[in-house]
PDB file of C-alpha atoms in Angstrom:
ATOM      1  CA  GLY Q 856       0.000   0.000   0.000  1.00 52.00           C
ATOM      2  CA  ALA Q 857       0.916   3.643  -0.176  1.00 78.00           C
ATOM      3  CA  GLY Q 858       1.215   4.213   3.556  1.00 91.00           C
ATOM      4  CA  VAL Q 859       1.947   2.423   6.815  1.00 94.00           C
ATOM      5  CA  SER Q 860      -0.800  -0.056   7.566  1.00 95.00           C
ATOM      6  CA  GLN Q 861      -1.649  -1.305  11.048  1.00 96.00           C
ATOM      7  CA  SER Q 862      -4.040  -4.026  12.105  1.00 96.00           C
ATOM      8  CA  PRO Q 863      -6.324  -4.432  13.837  1.00 96.00           C
ATOM      9  CA  SER Q 864      -7.505  -0.849  14.140  1.00 94.00           C
ATOM     10  CA  ASN Q 865      -9.216  -1.688  17.414  1.00 96.00           C
ATOM     11  CA  LYS Q 866      -8.648  -4.548  19.829  1.00 97.00           C
ATOM     12  CA  VAL Q 867     -10.569  -5.297  23.000  1.00 97.00           C
ATOM     13  CA  THR Q 868      -9.156  -8.035  25.186  1.00 97.00           C
ATOM     14  CA  GLU Q 869      -9.484  -9.406  28.665  1.00 97.00           C
ATOM     15  CA  LYS Q 870      -6.824  -8.924  31.298  1.00 97.00           C
ATOM     16  CA  GLY Q 871      -4.297 -11.748  31.159  1.00 97.00           C
ATOM     17  CA  LYS Q 872      -4.738 -12.538  27.468  1.00 97.00           C
ATOM     18  CA  ASP Q 873      -1.972 -12.190  24.876  1.00 98.00           C
ATOM     19  CA  VAL Q 874      -2.356  -9.821  21.912  1.00 98.00           C
ATOM     20  CA  GLU Q 875      -0.483  -9.343  18.648  1.00 98.00           C
ATOM     21  CA  LEU Q 876      -0.402  -6.046  16.807  1.00 98.00           C
ATOM     22  CA  ARG Q 877       0.740  -5.905  13.215  1.00 97.00           C
ATOM     23  CA  CYS Q 878       2.476  -3.224  11.176  1.00 97.00           C
ATOM     24  CA  ASP Q 879       3.117  -3.146   7.425  1.00 96.00           C
ATOM     25  CA  PRO Q 880       5.644  -0.400   6.646  1.00 95.00           C
ATOM     26  CA  ILE Q 881       5.926   1.563   3.443  1.00 94.00           C
ATOM     27  CA  SER Q 882       7.562  -0.611   0.796  1.00 92.00           C
ATOM     28  CA  GLY Q 883      11.325  -0.064   0.715  1.00 89.00           C
ATOM     29  CA  HIS Q 884      11.545   1.497   4.168  1.00 91.00           C
ATOM     30  CA  THR Q 885      14.244  -0.242   6.159  1.00 89.00           C
ATOM     31  CA  ALA Q 886      13.566   1.431   9.510  1.00 90.00           C
ATOM     32  CA  LEU Q 887      10.437   0.688  11.534  1.00 92.00           C
ATOM     33  CA  TYR Q 888       9.383   2.159  14.886  1.00 93.00           C
ATOM     34  CA  TRP Q 889       6.791   1.339  17.541  1.00 95.00           C
ATOM     35  CA  TYR Q 890       5.291   3.929  19.897  1.00 95.00           C
ATOM     36  CA  ARG Q 891       2.626   3.892  22.584  1.00 95.00           C
ATOM     37  CA  GLN Q 892       0.203   6.736  23.297  1.00 92.00           C
ATOM     38  CA  ARG Q 893      -1.721   6.496  26.545  1.00 90.00           C
ATOM     39  CA  LEU Q 894      -4.712   8.736  27.125  1.00 84.00           C
ATOM     40  CA  GLY Q 895      -3.612  12.295  27.846  1.00 76.00           C
ATOM     41  CA  GLN Q 896       0.047  11.454  27.304  1.00 80.00           C
ATOM     42  CA  GLY Q 897       2.526  12.093  24.545  1.00 81.00           C
ATOM     43  CA  LEU Q 898       3.895   9.349  22.360  1.00 89.00           C
ATOM     44  CA  GLU Q 899       6.277   7.002  24.134  1.00 91.00           C
ATOM     45  CA  PHE Q 900       8.977   5.355  22.018  1.00 91.00           C
ATOM     46  CA  LEU Q 901       9.119   1.578  22.460  1.00 94.00           C
ATOM     47  CA  ILE Q 902      11.511   0.020  19.942  1.00 93.00           C
ATOM     48  CA  TYR Q 903      12.880   0.398  16.444  1.00 90.00           C
ATOM     49  CA  PHE Q 904      14.159  -1.954  13.758  1.00 90.00           C
ATOM     50  CA  GLN Q 905      16.818  -1.343  11.166  1.00 87.00           C
ATOM     51  CA  GLY Q 906      16.090  -4.186   8.794  1.00 87.00           C
ATOM     52  CA  ASN Q 907      15.142  -7.094  11.047  1.00 86.00           C
ATOM     53  CA  SER Q 908      17.554  -6.073  13.798  1.00 86.00           C
ATOM     54  CA  ALA Q 909      16.435  -4.212  16.934  1.00 85.00           C
ATOM     55  CA  PRO Q 910      19.594  -2.557  18.344  1.00 78.00           C
ATOM     56  CA  ASP Q 911      17.935  -1.210  21.484  1.00 78.00           C
ATOM     57  CA  LYS Q 912      15.059  -2.842  23.331  1.00 81.00           C
ATOM     58  CA  SER Q 913      15.343  -0.738  26.471  1.00 81.00           C
ATOM     59  CA  GLY Q 914      12.233   1.264  25.625  1.00 87.00           C
ATOM     60  CA  LEU Q 915       9.933  -1.727  25.976  1.00 92.00           C
ATOM     61  CA  PRO Q 916       7.891  -1.194  29.186  1.00 91.00           C
ATOM     62  CA  SER Q 917       8.321  -4.701  30.581  1.00 92.00           C
ATOM     63  CA  ASP Q 918       9.336  -8.235  29.639  1.00 94.00           C
ATOM     64  CA  ARG Q 919       5.722  -8.884  28.674  1.00 97.00           C
ATOM     65  CA  PHE Q 920       6.366  -6.808  25.548  1.00 97.00           C
ATOM     66  CA  SER Q 921       8.271  -8.187  22.579  1.00 95.00           C
ATOM     67  CA  ALA Q 922       8.587  -7.309  18.914  1.00 95.00           C
ATOM     68  CA  GLU Q 923       9.899  -8.950  15.821  1.00 94.00           C
ATOM     69  CA  ARG Q 924      10.275  -8.096  12.189  1.00 93.00           C
ATOM     70  CA  THR Q 925      10.549 -10.308   9.139  1.00 86.00           C
ATOM     71  CA  GLY Q 926      13.255  -8.960   6.867  1.00 77.00           C
ATOM     72  CA  GLU Q 927      12.392  -5.397   5.898  1.00 77.00           C
ATOM     73  CA  SER Q 928       8.695  -6.064   5.977  1.00 90.00           C
ATOM     74  CA  VAL Q 929       5.995  -6.784   8.505  1.00 95.00           C
ATOM     75  CA  SER Q 930       6.528  -6.287  12.215  1.00 96.00           C
ATOM     76  CA  THR Q 931       4.487  -7.647  15.102  1.00 97.00           C
ATOM     77  CA  LEU Q 932       4.327  -6.256  18.617  1.00 97.00           C
ATOM     78  CA  THR Q 933       3.238  -8.884  21.128  1.00 97.00           C
ATOM     79  CA  ILE Q 934       1.965  -8.145  24.605  1.00 98.00           C
ATOM     80  CA  GLN Q 935       1.686 -11.155  26.877  1.00 98.00           C
ATOM     81  CA  ARG Q 936      -0.597 -11.383  29.905  1.00 97.00           C
ATOM     82  CA  THR Q 937      -2.108  -7.974  29.184  1.00 97.00           C
ATOM     83  CA  GLN Q 938      -2.817  -5.590  32.042  1.00 97.00           C
ATOM     84  CA  GLN Q 939      -5.225  -2.674  32.196  1.00 96.00           C
ATOM     85  CA  GLU Q 940      -2.323  -0.207  32.093  1.00 95.00           C
ATOM     86  CA  ASP Q 941      -1.457  -1.575  28.633  1.00 96.00           C
ATOM     87  CA  SER Q 942      -4.593   0.135  27.275  1.00 97.00           C
ATOM     88  CA  ALA Q 943      -3.361   2.690  24.754  1.00 96.00           C
ATOM     89  CA  VAL Q 944      -3.026   3.474  21.074  1.00 95.00           C
ATOM     90  CA  TYR Q 945      -0.020   1.680  19.603  1.00 97.00           C
ATOM     91  CA  LEU Q 946       1.494   3.505  16.653  1.00 96.00           C
ATOM     92  CA  CYS Q 947       3.908   2.219  14.064  1.00 96.00           C
ATOM     93  CA  ALA Q 948       6.083   4.365  11.815  1.00 94.00           C
ATOM     94  CA  SER Q 949       8.605   3.708   9.085  1.00 93.00           C
ATOM     95  CA  SER Q 950      11.346   5.684   7.377  1.00 90.00           C
ATOM     96  CA  PRO Q 951      13.708   4.974   4.470  1.00 88.00           C
ATOM     97  CA  TRP Q 952      16.500   4.262   6.966  1.00 77.00           C
ATOM     98  CA  ALA Q 953      17.241   5.094  10.601  1.00 73.00           C
ATOM     99  CA  GLY Q 954      18.609   8.612  10.777  1.00 75.00           C
ATOM    100  CA  GLN Q 955      18.202  11.725  12.874  1.00 68.00           C
ATOM    101  CA  ARG Q 956      16.973  13.855   9.990  1.00 71.00           C
ATOM    102  CA  ASN Q 957      14.618  11.336   8.486  1.00 78.00           C
ATOM    103  CA  ILE Q 958      10.899  11.807   8.423  1.00 85.00           C
ATOM    104  CA  GLN Q 959       8.931   9.031  10.046  1.00 90.00           C
ATOM    105  CA  TYR Q 960       5.643   8.085   8.388  1.00 92.00           C
ATOM    106  CA  PHE Q 961       2.984   6.934  10.806  1.00 93.00           C
ATOM    107  CA  GLY Q 962       0.153   4.448  10.575  1.00 94.00           C
ATOM    108  CA  ALA Q 963      -3.305   5.155  11.995  1.00 91.00           C
ATOM    109  CA  GLY Q 964      -2.589   3.042  15.061  1.00 94.00           C
ATOM    110  CA  THR Q 965      -4.177   0.161  16.938  1.00 96.00           C
ATOM    111  CA  ARG Q 966      -6.393   1.128  19.857  1.00 96.00           C
ATOM    112  CA  LEU Q 967      -5.979  -1.540  22.545  1.00 97.00           C
ATOM    113  CA  SER Q 968      -8.484  -1.767  25.373  1.00 97.00           C
ATOM    114  CA  VAL Q 969      -7.799  -4.214  28.196  1.00 97.00           C
ATOM    115  CA  LEU Q 970     -10.880  -4.947  30.287  1.00 95.00           C
TER     116      LEU Q 970
ATOM    117  CA  GLY V 347      17.514  12.350  28.936  1.00 81.00           C
ATOM    118  CA  ASP V 348      15.878  14.205  26.082  1.00 87.00           C
ATOM    119  CA  SER V 349      12.492  15.836  26.612  1.00 91.00           C
ATOM    120  CA  VAL V 350       9.987  18.088  24.871  1.00 94.00           C
ATOM    121  CA  THR V 351       7.599  20.450  26.615  1.00 96.00           C
ATOM    122  CA  GLN V 352       4.714  22.080  24.800  1.00 95.00           C
ATOM    123  CA  MET V 353       1.758  24.103  25.911  1.00 88.00           C
ATOM    124  CA  GLU V 354      -1.202  21.955  26.738  1.00 84.00           C
ATOM    125  CA  GLY V 355      -4.624  22.688  25.401  1.00 83.00           C
ATOM    126  CA  PRO V 356      -7.144  22.805  24.331  1.00 94.00           C
ATOM    127  CA  VAL V 357      -6.340  26.047  22.581  1.00 95.00           C
ATOM    128  CA  THR V 358      -9.469  27.648  21.152  1.00 97.00           C
ATOM    129  CA  LEU V 359      -9.215  30.442  18.582  1.00 96.00           C
ATOM    130  CA  SER V 360     -11.481  32.169  16.130  1.00 97.00           C
ATOM    131  CA  GLU V 361     -10.925  31.785  12.407  1.00 97.00           C
ATOM    132  CA  GLU V 362      -8.261  34.150  11.018  1.00 96.00           C
ATOM    133  CA  ALA V 363      -6.626  34.579  14.425  1.00 97.00           C
ATOM    134  CA  PHE V 364      -2.850  34.396  14.901  1.00 97.00           C
ATOM    135  CA  LEU V 365      -1.580  31.126  16.332  1.00 97.00           C
ATOM    136  CA  THR V 366       1.429  30.356  18.485  1.00 97.00           C
ATOM    137  CA  ILE V 367       2.026  26.976  20.095  1.00 97.00           C
ATOM    138  CA  ASN V 368       5.093  27.019  22.301  1.00 97.00           C
ATOM    139  CA  CYS V 369       7.605  24.184  22.328  1.00 97.00           C
ATOM    140  CA  THR V 370      10.870  23.926  24.244  1.00 97.00           C
ATOM    141  CA  TYR V 371      13.267  21.023  24.437  1.00 96.00           C
ATOM    142  CA  THR V 372      16.223  19.551  26.257  1.00 94.00           C
ATOM    143  CA  ALA V 373      18.641  17.319  24.399  1.00 90.00           C
ATOM    144  CA  THR V 374      22.070  15.792  24.836  1.00 82.00           C
ATOM    145  CA  GLY V 375      23.354  16.790  21.423  1.00 81.00           C
ATOM    146  CA  TYR V 376      22.126  18.764  18.427  1.00 85.00           C
ATOM    147  CA  PRO V 377      18.738  17.366  17.606  1.00 91.00           C
ATOM    148  CA  SER V 378      16.516  17.658  14.594  1.00 91.00           C
ATOM    149  CA  LEU V 379      13.134  19.193  15.436  1.00 94.00           C
ATOM    150  CA  PHE V 380       9.708  18.364  14.039  1.00 95.00           C
ATOM    151  CA  TRP V 381       6.077  19.348  14.250  1.00 97.00           C
ATOM    152  CA  TYR V 382       3.611  16.553  13.567  1.00 95.00           C
ATOM    153  CA  VAL V 383      -0.153  17.025  13.228  1.00 96.00           C
ATOM    154  CA  GLN V 384      -2.988  14.589  13.826  1.00 92.00           C
ATOM    155  CA  TYR V 385      -6.292  15.520  12.199  1.00 92.00           C
ATOM    156  CA  PRO V 386      -9.465  13.942  13.607  1.00 86.00           C
ATOM    157  CA  GLY V 387      -9.667  10.277  12.695  1.00 81.00           C
ATOM    158  CA  GLU V 388      -6.309  10.286  10.916  1.00 84.00           C
ATOM    159  CA  GLY V 389      -2.761   9.213  11.682  1.00 84.00           C
ATOM    160  CA  LEU V 390       0.156  11.447  12.582  1.00 90.00           C
ATOM    161  CA  GLN V 391       1.709  13.292   9.679  1.00 92.00           C
ATOM    162  CA  LEU V 392       4.710  15.538   9.429  1.00 93.00           C
ATOM    163  CA  LEU V 393       3.886  19.238   9.275  1.00 97.00           C
ATOM    164  CA  LEU V 394       7.392  20.699   9.141  1.00 96.00           C
ATOM    165  CA  LYS V 395      10.941  20.142  10.318  1.00 95.00           C
ATOM    166  CA  ALA V 396      14.278  21.874  10.956  1.00 95.00           C
ATOM    167  CA  THR V 397      17.603  20.097  11.267  1.00 91.00           C
ATOM    168  CA  LYS V 398      19.988  22.791  12.498  1.00 91.00           C
ATOM    169  CA  ALA V 399      20.035  26.032  14.434  1.00 93.00           C
ATOM    170  CA  ASP V 400      18.305  29.028  12.801  1.00 95.00           C
ATOM    171  CA  ASP V 401      16.621  26.810  10.194  1.00 96.00           C
ATOM    172  CA  LYS V 402      12.994  27.691   9.542  1.00 97.00           C
ATOM    173  CA  GLY V 403      10.564  24.947   8.640  1.00 96.00           C
ATOM    174  CA  SER V 404       7.379  25.926   6.844  1.00 97.00           C
ATOM    175  CA  ASN V 405       4.351  24.215   5.360  1.00 97.00           C
ATOM    176  CA  LYS V 406       0.669  25.058   4.780  1.00 95.00           C
ATOM    177  CA  GLY V 407       1.182  28.552   6.207  1.00 97.00           C
ATOM    178  CA  PHE V 408       2.742  27.232   9.417  1.00 98.00           C
ATOM    179  CA  GLU V 409       6.290  28.181  10.407  1.00 98.00           C
ATOM    180  CA  ALA V 410       8.726  27.269  13.168  1.00 98.00           C
ATOM    181  CA  THR V 411      12.308  28.425  13.699  1.00 98.00           C
ATOM    182  CA  TYR V 412      14.961  26.302  15.419  1.00 97.00           C
ATOM    183  CA  ARG V 413      16.283  28.534  18.226  1.00 97.00           C
ATOM    184  CA  LYS V 414      19.290  26.919  19.856  1.00 94.00           C
ATOM    185  CA  GLU V 415      19.881  29.788  22.272  1.00 95.00           C
ATOM    186  CA  THR V 416      16.419  29.420  23.786  1.00 96.00           C
ATOM    187  CA  THR V 417      16.042  25.674  22.990  1.00 96.00           C
ATOM    188  CA  SER V 418      12.702  26.418  21.375  1.00 97.00           C
ATOM    189  CA  PHE V 419      10.757  25.539  18.234  1.00 98.00           C
ATOM    190  CA  HIS V 420       7.505  27.481  18.500  1.00 98.00           C
ATOM    191  CA  LEU V 421       4.826  26.872  15.872  1.00 98.00           C
ATOM    192  CA  GLU V 422       3.149  29.909  14.315  1.00 98.00           C
ATOM    193  CA  LYS V 423       0.514  30.667  11.719  1.00 98.00           C
ATOM    194  CA  GLY V 424      -0.694  34.102  10.754  1.00 97.00           C
ATOM    195  CA  SER V 425      -4.333  33.274  10.028  1.00 96.00           C
ATOM    196  CA  VAL V 426      -5.836  29.976  11.117  1.00 97.00           C
ATOM    197  CA  GLN V 427      -8.727  28.184   9.441  1.00 97.00           C
ATOM    198  CA  VAL V 428     -11.344  25.792  10.779  1.00 97.00           C
ATOM    199  CA  SER V 429      -9.551  23.024   8.867  1.00 96.00           C
ATOM    200  CA  ASP V 430      -6.467  23.555  11.068  1.00 97.00           C
ATOM    201  CA  SER V 431      -8.333  22.048  14.023  1.00 97.00           C
ATOM    202  CA  ALA V 432      -6.191  19.093  15.088  1.00 96.00           C
ATOM    203  CA  VAL V 433      -3.694  17.908  17.686  1.00 94.00           C
ATOM    204  CA  TYR V 434      -0.158  19.230  17.171  1.00 96.00           C
ATOM    205  CA  PHE V 435       2.912  17.425  18.482  1.00 95.00           C
ATOM    206  CA  CYS V 436       6.390  18.863  18.839  1.00 96.00           C
ATOM    207  CA  ALA V 437       9.152  16.244  18.606  1.00 94.00           C
ATOM    208  CA  LEU V 438      12.896  15.855  18.446  1.00 92.00           C
ATOM    209  CA  SER V 439      15.337  13.294  17.127  1.00 89.00           C
ATOM    210  CA  ASP V 440      18.736  13.087  18.812  1.00 83.00           C
ATOM    211  CA  TYR V 441      21.217  10.376  17.969  1.00 72.00           C
ATOM    212  CA  SER V 442      24.109  11.762  19.986  1.00 65.00           C
ATOM    213  CA  GLY V 443      23.186  10.030  23.236  1.00 54.00           C
ATOM    214  CA  GLY V 444      23.848   6.621  21.753  1.00 52.00           C
ATOM    215  CA  GLY V 445      20.489   5.330  22.868  1.00 49.00           C
ATOM    216  CA  ALA V 446      17.196   4.650  21.199  1.00 53.00           C
ATOM    217  CA  ASP V 447      16.606   6.180  17.808  1.00 67.00           C
ATOM    218  CA  GLY V 448      12.952   7.043  18.095  1.00 81.00           C
ATOM    219  CA  LEU V 449      11.423  10.467  18.266  1.00 88.00           C
ATOM    220  CA  THR V 450      10.842  12.142  21.623  1.00 90.00           C
ATOM    221  CA  PHE V 451       7.406  13.784  21.621  1.00 92.00           C
ATOM    222  CA  GLY V 452       5.664  16.434  23.625  1.00 93.00           C
ATOM    223  CA  LYS V 453       2.208  15.643  25.000  1.00 91.00           C
ATOM    224  CA  GLY V 454       0.404  17.347  22.163  1.00 93.00           C
ATOM    225  CA  THR V 455      -1.702  20.502  21.914  1.00 95.00           C
ATOM    226  CA  HIS V 456      -5.322  20.229  20.883  1.00 95.00           C
ATOM    227  CA  LEU V 457      -6.212  23.198  18.667  1.00 97.00           C
ATOM    228  CA  ILE V 458      -9.847  24.120  18.084  1.00 97.00           C
ATOM    229  CA  ILE V 459     -10.701  26.798  15.508  1.00 97.00           C
ATOM    230  CA  GLN V 460     -14.189  28.229  15.668  1.00 96.00           C
ATOM    231  CA  PRO V 461     -15.841  29.823  12.620  1.00 94.00           C
TER     232      PRO V 461
END
């Protein structure tokens, strides 16, 4: 597609369940980023990939969060044993490569609600 | 660590009014600065950027100047329209700290333009 695609757009789950969020970056973009936006908060950086490598995972909130990427394509963010504080909009972005001056192109996000 | 502070809204203005949204930052090195905008029901999109001191970014009538001496990147527009109603995010990218390569965002400013 022309832009960054995220699915599902909305996800409601019960506390303790696992969820998978998917991101399809813009074709040809080697860098991919995940962010979290909790209600009333700014965007919180979680992790980025250059190709299928994630050089720094320190932004992930806890060991319940993990992410992987297949080549320079789809990425999945997995949250295990979800908690109510995980409720947020999860945003994915991509850029041609990882660089300070590069523009990141964002998807519409996945709204996660943990009941 | 790096941080971005922006005025919190909502900011309500009448059409054709002058707009200023303040943004200040702290960073380890010499960051690139961005304004992103999120229109209702849409994803984040880049509005403008500046990559070095005294650069002015501009787009759609909006302007922001990178002021290193005051660590600021205030967003301005001379005459706002109803269609400018959105949430505006100030952000920075700073690779000098050797850490994560995501953007650091402010909390966002909700702008409401009344006809």
